[in-house]
Amino acid sequence: MAFLKFLYRAVVAALVIIGVSAVYQNWDRLMFALQGRPAADELEFNRPASDASRPLVVSSDEKVVMEVFDRTHPAVVNIVATTLSMNFWMEVIPRQGQGSGFIIDKEGYVLTNDHVVSRAQDITVTLGDGKKAEAILVGRDPSTDIAVIKIPARFVTTVATLGDSSRLHVGQKAIAIGNPFGLSHSLTTGTVSALNREIRQSETTLTGLIQTDAAINPGNSGGPLLNSSGEVIGINSAIFSLSGGYQGIGFAIPINQARDVATQLIAHGHYAKPWLGIAGLAVTSEMAQILNLGVTEGVLVGDVAPMSPAFKGGLIGGQRELIVGNVRIPAGGDIILSIDGKKVRDMNAVITEINRRKVGETVKLDAWRNGKAVPVEVVLEERPRE
């Protein structure tokens, strides 16, 4: 009898356990049912057909970007620049910085920014196929933030196509490829937001820059900015940021300027930058009225460097100093109205026009002097090296 009672209780206990287990396992189904909602394994989603032959549907704009990437990214490289420094205990500590670049010649020449490789004792390049190559520094120019390095020609599979930045228009598509934060061959898109921008970078003022809203982050420096044809229109160089990251404003060096600098770096190891030899400021309507200048726009020459091309050409600098609105203005000098027939309204425009020329070229300036226009011819010379 005792055994039968025990067996009875065991069977009841087992049934209870099985019931509780069943309820637990289906608790979500029960609760969803009570709430009028299906359980997870009952949900049915619309899924694409599993046919692998079904064509990928992309917009015409997406197709353009995809084709540009496929055609260009093998020419884009990741650059790791290693510098050696001493710590407090006089131990040699290697430090690494990363940037981007792109191959411009089948011989292995790579165009990048000067600030990517400027202090490097060792330069390692990673190509699109993952292969690594040691690079040598061919030449660099801090004043334009452009440098050329070289890898062995056997590593070259694709060469970037260089475009014509003089034909750019605001609103064109801009495509950036680079290695932001070391994330190799990342692509971002945007537009050409503005042209001929000027920024101060370290101890150099860069002029004539392309402004873009294509995302540019640390590590993108030196990479290409491309148009919809896959042509390089600029070298991604800088960002405007309060945080150090992307905030919608990036800048690129126009490829026409970069091409000229790179050609000289490859041929001579340095860049002979054309030099006029003046300092000046933009004429404003207030300034023109107070000083009775006779013109309302142009560049007032404040200082002419001794024995500079401007000095030899006869340009006259300020003769006296006046204060206009708490600003000291050197008065009495020439006002440059145009360079080779192109109007200039500020020093940025003057520098941009001079940078488009070569050492030894003669430029014709229209200057305003003593109430009348005076032609001045200046033969450009190489900027003195620091």
GROMACS .gro file of C-alpha atoms in nm, residues 173-345:
model
  173
  173LYS     CA    1   2.950   6.551  -5.742
  174ALA     CA    2   3.261   6.491  -5.532
  175ILE     CA    3   3.377   6.140  -5.438
  176ALA     CA    4   3.646   6.084  -5.175
  177ILE     CA    5   3.839   5.760  -5.131
  178GLY     CA    6   4.085   5.712  -4.849
  179ASN     CA    7   4.170   5.550  -4.520
  180PRO     CA    8   3.993   5.742  -4.241
  181PHE     CA    9   4.110   5.623  -3.901
  182GLY     CA   10   4.294   5.341  -4.080
  183LEU     CA   11   3.976   5.199  -4.237
  184SER     CA   12   4.122   5.129  -4.579
  185HIS     CA   13   3.951   5.216  -4.905
  186SER     CA   14   3.651   5.393  -4.756
  187LEU     CA   15   3.433   5.591  -4.995
  188THR     CA   16   3.219   5.897  -4.922
  189THR     CA   17   3.026   6.122  -5.156
  190GLY     CA   18   2.916   6.483  -5.156
  191THR     CA   19   2.938   6.790  -5.374
  192VAL     CA   20   3.181   7.063  -5.461
  193SER     CA   21   3.057   7.320  -5.209
  194ALA     CA   22   3.280   7.615  -5.305
  195LEU     CA   23   3.599   7.704  -5.489
  196ASN     CA   24   3.907   7.918  -5.418
  197ARG     CA   25   3.891   7.883  -5.040
  198GLU     CA   26   4.180   7.983  -4.817
  199ILE     CA   27   4.279   7.816  -4.488
  200ARG     CA   28   4.565   7.844  -4.243
  201GLN     CA   29   4.731   7.508  -4.178
  202SER     CA   30   5.024   7.490  -3.932
  203GLU     CA   31   5.261   7.761  -4.058
  204THR     CA   32   5.129   7.766  -4.414
  205THR     CA   33   4.837   7.937  -4.581
  206LEU     CA   34   4.680   7.721  -4.851
  207THR     CA   35   4.490   7.907  -5.120
  208GLY     CA   36   4.265   7.819  -5.412
  209LEU     CA   37   4.122   7.517  -5.230
  210ILE     CA   38   3.816   7.312  -5.323
  211GLN     CA   39   3.557   7.297  -5.045
  212THR     CA   40   3.346   6.980  -5.026
  213ASP     CA   41   3.091   6.822  -4.795
  214ALA     CA   42   3.209   6.469  -4.880
  215ALA     CA   43   3.311   6.327  -4.542
  216ILE     CA   44   3.684   6.371  -4.483
  217ASN     CA   45   3.835   6.248  -4.157
  218PRO     CA   46   4.185   6.199  -4.014
  219GLY     CA   47   4.353   5.941  -4.237
  220ASN     CA   48   4.186   6.072  -4.554
  221SER     CA   49   4.466   6.325  -4.600
  222GLY     CA   50   4.646   6.268  -4.928
  223GLY     CA   51   4.366   6.066  -5.085
  224PRO     CA   52   4.193   6.160  -5.409
  225LEU     CA   53   3.881   6.369  -5.456
  226LEU     CA   54   3.716   6.251  -5.778
  227ASN     CA   55   3.448   6.364  -6.019
  228SER     CA   56   3.177   6.145  -6.171
  229SER     CA   57   3.413   6.039  -6.450
  230GLY     CA   58   3.657   5.893  -6.201
  231GLU     CA   59   3.914   6.168  -6.263
  232VAL     CA   60   4.111   6.310  -5.972
  233ILE     CA   61   4.014   6.674  -5.920
  234GLY     CA   62   4.189   6.732  -5.589
  235ILE     CA   63   4.394   6.596  -5.299
  236ASN     CA   64   4.197   6.574  -4.974
  237SER     CA   65   4.400   6.784  -4.735
  238ALA     CA   66   4.216   6.935  -4.442
  239ILE     CA   67   3.892   6.958  -4.249
  240PHE     CA   68   3.727   7.242  -4.064
  241SER     CA   69   3.629   7.096  -3.730
  242LEU     CA   70   3.587   7.192  -3.367
  243SER     CA   71   3.604   6.828  -3.258
  244GLY     CA   72   3.878   6.692  -3.482
  245GLY     CA   73   3.625   6.485  -3.680
  246TYR     CA   74   3.404   6.543  -3.980
  247GLN     CA   75   3.160   6.831  -3.954
  248GLY     CA   76   3.058   6.878  -4.314
  249ILE     CA   77   3.343   7.098  -4.435
  250GLY     CA   78   3.651   6.952  -4.601
  251PHE     CA   79   3.914   7.098  -4.831
  252ALA     CA   80   4.115   6.961  -5.122
  253ILE     CA   81   4.415   7.096  -5.312
  254PRO     CA   82   4.319   7.141  -5.681
  255ILE     CA   83   4.484   6.873  -5.895
  256ASN     CA   84   4.616   7.126  -6.149
  257GLN     CA   85   4.825   7.288  -5.876
  258ALA     CA   86   4.927   6.950  -5.735
  259ARG     CA   87   5.029   6.824  -6.080
  260ASP     CA   88   5.263   7.120  -6.135
  261VAL     CA   89   5.423   7.076  -5.794
  262ALA     CA   90   5.457   6.698  -5.834
  263THR     CA   91   5.621   6.736  -6.175
  264GLN     CA   92   5.894   6.954  -6.026
  265LEU     CA   93   5.937   6.733  -5.719
  266ILE     CA   94   5.991   6.429  -5.941
  267ALA     CA   95   6.229   6.612  -6.175
  268HIS     CA   96   6.427   6.820  -5.923
  269GLY     CA   97   6.339   6.702  -5.571
  270HIS     CA   98   6.200   7.043  -5.478
  271TYR     CA   99   5.937   7.290  -5.596
  272ALA     CA  100   6.038   7.631  -5.728
  273LYS     CA  101   5.742   7.832  -5.608
  274PRO     CA  102   5.679   8.156  -5.800
  275TRP     CA  103   5.713   8.469  -5.590
  276LEU     CA  104   5.590   8.826  -5.630
  277GLY     CA  105   5.718   8.966  -5.302
  278ILE     CA  106   5.440   9.185  -5.164
  279ALA     CA  107   5.206   9.210  -4.869
  280GLY     CA  108   4.871   9.378  -4.915
  281LEU     CA  109   4.507   9.394  -4.818
  282ALA     CA  110   4.174   9.414  -4.994
  283VAL     CA  111   4.030   9.755  -5.070
  284THR     CA  112   3.691   9.811  -4.908
  285SER     CA  113   3.434  10.078  -4.986
  286GLU     CA  114   3.493  10.234  -4.644
  287MET     CA  115   3.867  10.242  -4.702
  288ALA     CA  116   3.824  10.386  -5.052
  289GLN     CA  117   3.604  10.667  -4.920
  290ILE     CA  118   3.821  10.761  -4.622
  291LEU     CA  119   4.149  10.749  -4.816
  292ASN     CA  120   3.995  10.892  -5.134
  293LEU     CA  121   4.153  10.613  -5.336
  294GLY     CA  122   3.958  10.662  -5.657
  295VAL     CA  123   3.878  10.289  -5.688
  296THR     CA  124   3.654  10.068  -5.475
  297GLU     CA  125   3.819   9.728  -5.525
  298GLY     CA  126   4.162   9.580  -5.570
  299VAL     CA  127   4.462   9.500  -5.349
  300LEU     CA  128   4.638   9.785  -5.171
  301VAL     CA  129   5.011   9.714  -5.166
  302GLY     CA  130   5.136   9.763  -4.812
  303ASP     CA  131   5.488   9.628  -4.827
  304VAL     CA  132   5.731   9.539  -5.107
  305ALA     CA  133   6.017   9.307  -5.014
  306PRO     CA  134   6.362   9.450  -5.100
  307MET     CA  135   6.506   9.310  -5.425
  308SER     CA  136   6.190   9.108  -5.483
  309PRO     CA  137   6.032   9.071  -5.830
  310ALA     CA  138   5.774   9.336  -5.735
  311PHE     CA  139   6.053   9.571  -5.623
  312LYS     CA  140   6.245   9.518  -5.948
  313GLY     CA  141   5.927   9.564  -6.150
  314GLY     CA  142   5.858   9.903  -5.991
  315LEU     CA  143   5.559   9.832  -5.764
  316ILE     CA  144   5.531  10.087  -5.484
  317GLY     CA  145   5.438   9.997  -5.127
  318GLY     CA  146   5.275  10.205  -4.854
  319GLN     CA  147   5.442  10.534  -4.768
  320ARG     CA  148   5.262  10.611  -4.443
  321GLU     CA  149   5.037  10.439  -4.192
  322LEU     CA  150   4.679  10.542  -4.118
  323ILE     CA  151   4.420  10.400  -3.878
  324VAL     CA  152   4.079  10.319  -4.023
  325GLY     CA  153   3.828  10.162  -3.785
  326ASN     CA  154   4.102  10.047  -3.544
  327VAL     CA  155   4.290   9.888  -3.835
  328ARG     CA  156   4.634  10.010  -3.934
  329ILE     CA  157   4.651  10.066  -4.309
  330PRO     CA  158   4.966  10.141  -4.505
  331ALA     CA  159   4.857  10.421  -4.735
  332GLY     CA  160   5.015  10.570  -5.044
  333GLY     CA  161   5.104  10.247  -5.222
  334ASP     CA  162   4.990  10.104  -5.554
  335ILE     CA  163   4.656   9.926  -5.584
  336ILE     CA  164   4.670   9.610  -5.796
  337LEU     CA  165   4.352   9.591  -6.004
  338SER     CA  166   4.427   9.287  -6.221
  339ILE     CA  167   4.689   9.029  -6.315
  340ASP     CA  168   4.710   8.944  -6.685
  341GLY     CA  169   4.368   9.098  -6.729
  342LYS     CA  170   4.199   8.906  -6.448
  343LYS     CA  171   4.058   9.118  -6.167
  344VAL     CA  172   4.187   9.057  -5.816
  345ARG     CA  173   4.000   9.165  -5.506
   0.00000   0.00000   0.00000
